[in-house]
Amino acid sequence: MCKQNTELKVKDILNCYQGKEREIIPILQQIQEELGYLSEEAMLATARFVRVPESKIYATATFYAQFRFKPVGRNHVAVCRGTACHVRGAERILDILERQLGIKEGETSQDLEYTLEAVACIGCCALAPAITINNQEVHGQLTPKKVAELFPAAAKGGN
């Protein structure tokens, strides 16, 4: 995404608000929804818009786990580490995904195709071990073979 396009999107978002301090969180949520993360430029623009120090925007954004500061891949893979998934092999699934996708937990591939995260629980304990893709698809009772089938291009080195 080019910088100019990002600036326009942030400007459009800010135009929907009045510039009140109480609007910081909804603004940051909308920016993240639009851009996929909070860029430094977007946070600076937000600070200027609501007329607060940049540190207040940064402090707010870092307080909440929902905000990201790096771009997320087109495929956001979340590996459940809840108790049921842990007991049934979530660590092994995570290891396989790290090798297959060529990234470590918490990283995004350079081509922005994949982001790999481990999460506390996705609420699908009966399907353990389980993952979600883009918070929409749930894949459970995973085995190494099933993981390879989910990401065939990455398994062939396409990533």
mmCIF file of C-alpha atoms in Angstrom:
data_model
loop_
_atom_site.group_PDB
_atom_site.id
_atom_site.type_symbol
_atom_site.label_atom_id
_atom_site.label_comp_id
_atom_site.label_asym_id
_atom_site.label_seq_id
_atom_site.Cartn_x
_atom_site.Cartn_y
_atom_site.Cartn_z
ATOM 1 C CA MET A 1 0.000 0.000 0.000
ATOM 2 C CA CYS A 2 1.550 3.281 -1.022
ATOM 3 C CA LYS A 3 2.062 6.015 1.537
ATOM 4 C CA GLN A 4 -0.157 8.508 -0.290
ATOM 5 C CA ASN A 5 -3.034 6.027 -0.403
ATOM 6 C CA THR A 6 -2.599 5.360 3.326
ATOM 7 C CA GLU A 7 -2.634 9.078 4.118
ATOM 8 C CA LEU A 8 -5.860 9.514 2.167
ATOM 9 C CA LYS A 9 -7.521 6.620 3.967
ATOM 10 C CA VAL A 10 -6.503 7.990 7.380
ATOM 11 C CA LYS A 11 -7.716 11.444 6.392
ATOM 12 C CA ASP A 12 -11.073 10.005 5.294
ATOM 13 C CA ILE A 13 -11.400 8.194 8.617
ATOM 14 C CA LEU A 14 -10.525 11.291 10.656
ATOM 15 C CA ASN A 15 -13.106 13.297 8.708
ATOM 16 C CA CYS A 16 -15.783 11.059 10.257
ATOM 17 C CA TYR A 17 -14.925 12.309 13.756
ATOM 18 C CA GLN A 18 -15.021 15.606 15.634
ATOM 19 C CA GLY A 19 -11.469 15.527 16.988
ATOM 20 C CA LYS A 20 -12.457 14.777 20.590
ATOM 21 C CA GLU A 21 -10.102 12.933 22.896
ATOM 22 C CA ARG A 22 -12.813 10.375 23.702
ATOM 23 C CA GLU A 23 -12.737 9.325 20.043
ATOM 24 C CA ILE A 24 -9.157 8.015 20.176
ATOM 25 C CA ILE A 25 -10.035 4.327 20.526
ATOM 26 C CA PRO A 26 -12.773 4.267 17.846
ATOM 27 C CA ILE A 27 -10.441 6.153 15.487
ATOM 28 C CA LEU A 28 -7.597 3.704 16.099
ATOM 29 C CA GLN A 29 -9.974 0.753 15.657
ATOM 30 C CA GLN A 30 -11.234 2.118 12.354
ATOM 31 C CA ILE A 31 -7.730 2.838 11.104
ATOM 32 C CA GLN A 32 -6.655 -0.683 11.980
ATOM 33 C CA GLU A 33 -9.733 -2.132 10.337
ATOM 34 C CA GLU A 34 -8.947 -0.202 7.161
ATOM 35 C CA LEU A 35 -5.158 -0.588 7.054
ATOM 36 C CA GLY A 36 -4.736 -3.841 8.966
ATOM 37 C CA TYR A 37 -2.470 -2.205 11.541
ATOM 38 C CA LEU A 38 -1.582 1.144 13.108
ATOM 39 C CA SER A 39 1.246 2.813 11.257
ATOM 40 C CA GLU A 40 3.385 5.458 12.933
ATOM 41 C CA GLU A 41 2.047 8.024 10.485
ATOM 42 C CA ALA A 42 -1.561 7.121 11.288
ATOM 43 C CA MET A 43 -0.943 7.465 15.022
ATOM 44 C CA LEU A 44 0.761 10.848 14.509
ATOM 45 C CA ALA A 45 -2.152 12.053 12.376
ATOM 46 C CA THR A 46 -4.562 10.900 15.087
ATOM 47 C CA ALA A 47 -2.595 12.784 17.753
ATOM 48 C CA ARG A 48 -2.707 15.989 15.714
ATOM 49 C CA PHE A 49 -6.402 15.504 14.983
ATOM 50 C CA VAL A 50 -7.493 15.055 18.609
ATOM 51 C CA ARG A 51 -4.854 17.544 19.831
ATOM 52 C CA VAL A 52 -3.109 15.293 22.344
ATOM 53 C CA PRO A 53 0.568 14.385 22.684
ATOM 54 C CA GLU A 54 1.743 11.558 20.451
ATOM 55 C CA SER A 55 2.707 9.659 23.605
ATOM 56 C CA LYS A 56 -0.970 9.502 24.636
ATOM 57 C CA ILE A 57 -1.924 7.837 21.357
ATOM 58 C CA TYR A 58 0.968 5.406 21.658
ATOM 59 C CA ALA A 59 0.129 4.671 25.320
ATOM 60 C CA THR A 60 -3.500 4.019 24.430
ATOM 61 C CA ALA A 61 -2.655 1.804 21.475
ATOM 62 C CA THR A 62 -0.090 -0.258 23.367
ATOM 63 C CA PHE A 63 -2.407 -0.740 26.347
ATOM 64 C CA TYR A 64 -4.905 -2.772 24.327
ATOM 65 C CA ALA A 65 -3.895 -6.120 22.872
ATOM 66 C CA GLN A 66 -6.252 -5.613 19.929
ATOM 67 C CA PHE A 67 -3.962 -3.107 18.231
ATOM 68 C CA ARG A 68 -1.150 -4.150 15.892
ATOM 69 C CA PHE A 69 1.834 -2.075 14.818
ATOM 70 C CA LYS A 70 2.973 -4.169 11.899
ATOM 71 C CA PRO A 71 1.085 -5.132 8.751
ATOM 72 C CA VAL A 72 -0.783 -8.417 8.913
ATOM 73 C CA GLY A 73 -0.573 -10.986 6.146
ATOM 74 C CA ARG A 74 -3.487 -11.754 3.852
ATOM 75 C CA ASN A 75 -3.776 -15.055 5.714
ATOM 76 C CA HIS A 76 -3.746 -14.524 9.459
ATOM 77 C CA VAL A 77 -3.142 -17.918 11.027
ATOM 78 C CA ALA A 78 -3.925 -18.175 14.752
ATOM 79 C CA VAL A 79 -2.826 -21.317 16.564
ATOM 80 C CA CYS A 80 -4.843 -22.055 19.685
ATOM 81 C CA ARG A 81 -2.800 -22.655 22.824
ATOM 82 C CA GLY A 82 -5.737 -23.262 25.132
ATOM 83 C CA THR A 83 -5.535 -26.176 27.544
ATOM 84 C CA ALA A 84 -7.225 -28.716 25.272
ATOM 85 C CA CYS A 85 -5.111 -27.711 22.264
ATOM 86 C CA HIS A 86 -1.949 -27.667 24.366
ATOM 87 C CA VAL A 87 -2.617 -31.183 25.633
ATOM 88 C CA ARG A 88 -3.415 -32.448 22.119
ATOM 89 C CA GLY A 89 -0.317 -31.078 20.389
ATOM 90 C CA ALA A 90 -0.669 -27.358 19.661
ATOM 91 C CA GLU A 91 3.082 -26.840 20.063
ATOM 92 C CA ARG A 92 3.773 -29.456 17.394
ATOM 93 C CA ILE A 93 1.254 -27.820 15.068
ATOM 94 C CA LEU A 94 2.887 -24.441 15.680
ATOM 95 C CA ASP A 95 6.351 -25.893 14.939
ATOM 96 C CA ILE A 96 5.075 -27.389 11.680
ATOM 97 C CA LEU A 97 3.424 -24.123 10.651
ATOM 98 C CA GLU A 98 6.599 -22.162 11.419
ATOM 99 C CA ARG A 99 8.609 -24.454 9.154
ATOM 100 C CA GLN A 100 5.967 -24.618 6.449
ATOM 101 C CA LEU A 101 5.278 -20.880 6.309
ATOM 102 C CA GLY A 102 8.910 -19.910 6.879
ATOM 103 C CA ILE A 103 8.078 -17.520 9.705
ATOM 104 C CA LYS A 104 8.141 -17.667 13.491
ATOM 105 C CA GLU A 105 5.239 -17.045 15.816
ATOM 106 C CA GLY A 106 4.394 -13.338 15.806
ATOM 107 C CA GLU A 107 5.910 -12.741 12.381
ATOM 108 C CA THR A 108 4.534 -11.877 8.960
ATOM 109 C CA SER A 109 6.053 -13.229 5.770
ATOM 110 C CA GLN A 110 7.904 -10.685 3.643
ATOM 111 C CA ASP A 111 5.364 -11.008 0.848
ATOM 112 C CA LEU A 112 2.593 -10.269 3.395
ATOM 113 C CA GLU A 113 0.927 -13.575 2.530
ATOM 114 C CA TYR A 114 0.973 -15.037 6.073
ATOM 115 C CA THR A 115 0.983 -13.875 9.671
ATOM 116 C CA LEU A 116 1.402 -16.537 12.330
ATOM 117 C CA GLU A 117 0.231 -16.006 15.902
ATOM 118 C CA ALA A 118 -0.444 -18.144 18.920
ATOM 119 C CA VAL A 119 -3.570 -17.209 20.857
ATOM 120 C CA ALA A 120 -4.864 -18.149 24.294
ATOM 121 C CA CYS A 121 -8.025 -19.947 23.159
ATOM 122 C CA ILE A 122 -10.287 -19.885 20.131
ATOM 123 C CA GLY A 123 -13.129 -21.640 21.929
ATOM 124 C CA CYS A 124 -13.120 -24.847 19.894
ATOM 125 C CA CYS A 125 -11.798 -27.229 22.540
ATOM 126 C CA ALA A 126 -13.642 -30.251 21.109
ATOM 127 C CA LEU A 127 -11.649 -29.777 17.875
ATOM 128 C CA ALA A 128 -8.231 -29.602 19.533
ATOM 129 C CA PRO A 129 -5.658 -28.951 18.256
ATOM 130 C CA ALA A 130 -7.187 -26.153 16.219
ATOM 131 C CA ILE A 131 -6.300 -23.030 14.267
ATOM 132 C CA THR A 132 -8.238 -20.207 12.663
ATOM 133 C CA ILE A 133 -7.466 -18.499 9.386
ATOM 134 C CA ASN A 134 -8.489 -14.869 9.114
ATOM 135 C CA ASN A 135 -10.669 -15.359 12.186
ATOM 136 C CA GLN A 136 -13.283 -16.966 9.928
ATOM 137 C CA GLU A 137 -12.188 -20.487 9.080
ATOM 138 C CA VAL A 138 -11.694 -22.968 11.919
ATOM 139 C CA HIS A 139 -9.610 -26.058 11.262
ATOM 140 C CA GLY A 140 -9.527 -28.694 13.973
ATOM 141 C CA GLN A 141 -8.194 -32.104 14.920
ATOM 142 C CA LEU A 142 -5.073 -31.113 13.062
ATOM 143 C CA THR A 143 -2.291 -33.462 12.123
ATOM 144 C CA PRO A 144 0.928 -32.655 10.243
ATOM 145 C CA LYS A 145 -0.699 -33.984 7.054
ATOM 146 C CA LYS A 146 -3.766 -31.773 7.488
ATOM 147 C CA VAL A 147 -1.545 -28.735 8.064
ATOM 148 C CA ALA A 148 0.353 -29.446 4.826
ATOM 149 C CA GLU A 149 -2.946 -29.728 2.975
ATOM 150 C CA LEU A 150 -4.103 -26.359 4.299
ATOM 151 C CA PHE A 151 -1.047 -24.534 2.963
ATOM 152 C CA PRO A 152 0.090 -26.442 -0.118
ATOM 153 C CA ALA A 153 1.825 -23.500 -1.809
ATOM 154 C CA ALA A 154 3.827 -22.733 1.299
ATOM 155 C CA ALA A 155 4.759 -26.408 1.709
ATOM 156 C CA LYS A 156 6.238 -26.402 -1.814
ATOM 157 C CA GLY A 157 8.297 -23.340 -1.060
ATOM 158 C CA GLY A 158 5.813 -21.024 -2.749
ATOM 159 C CA ASN A 159 6.036 -18.617 0.149
#
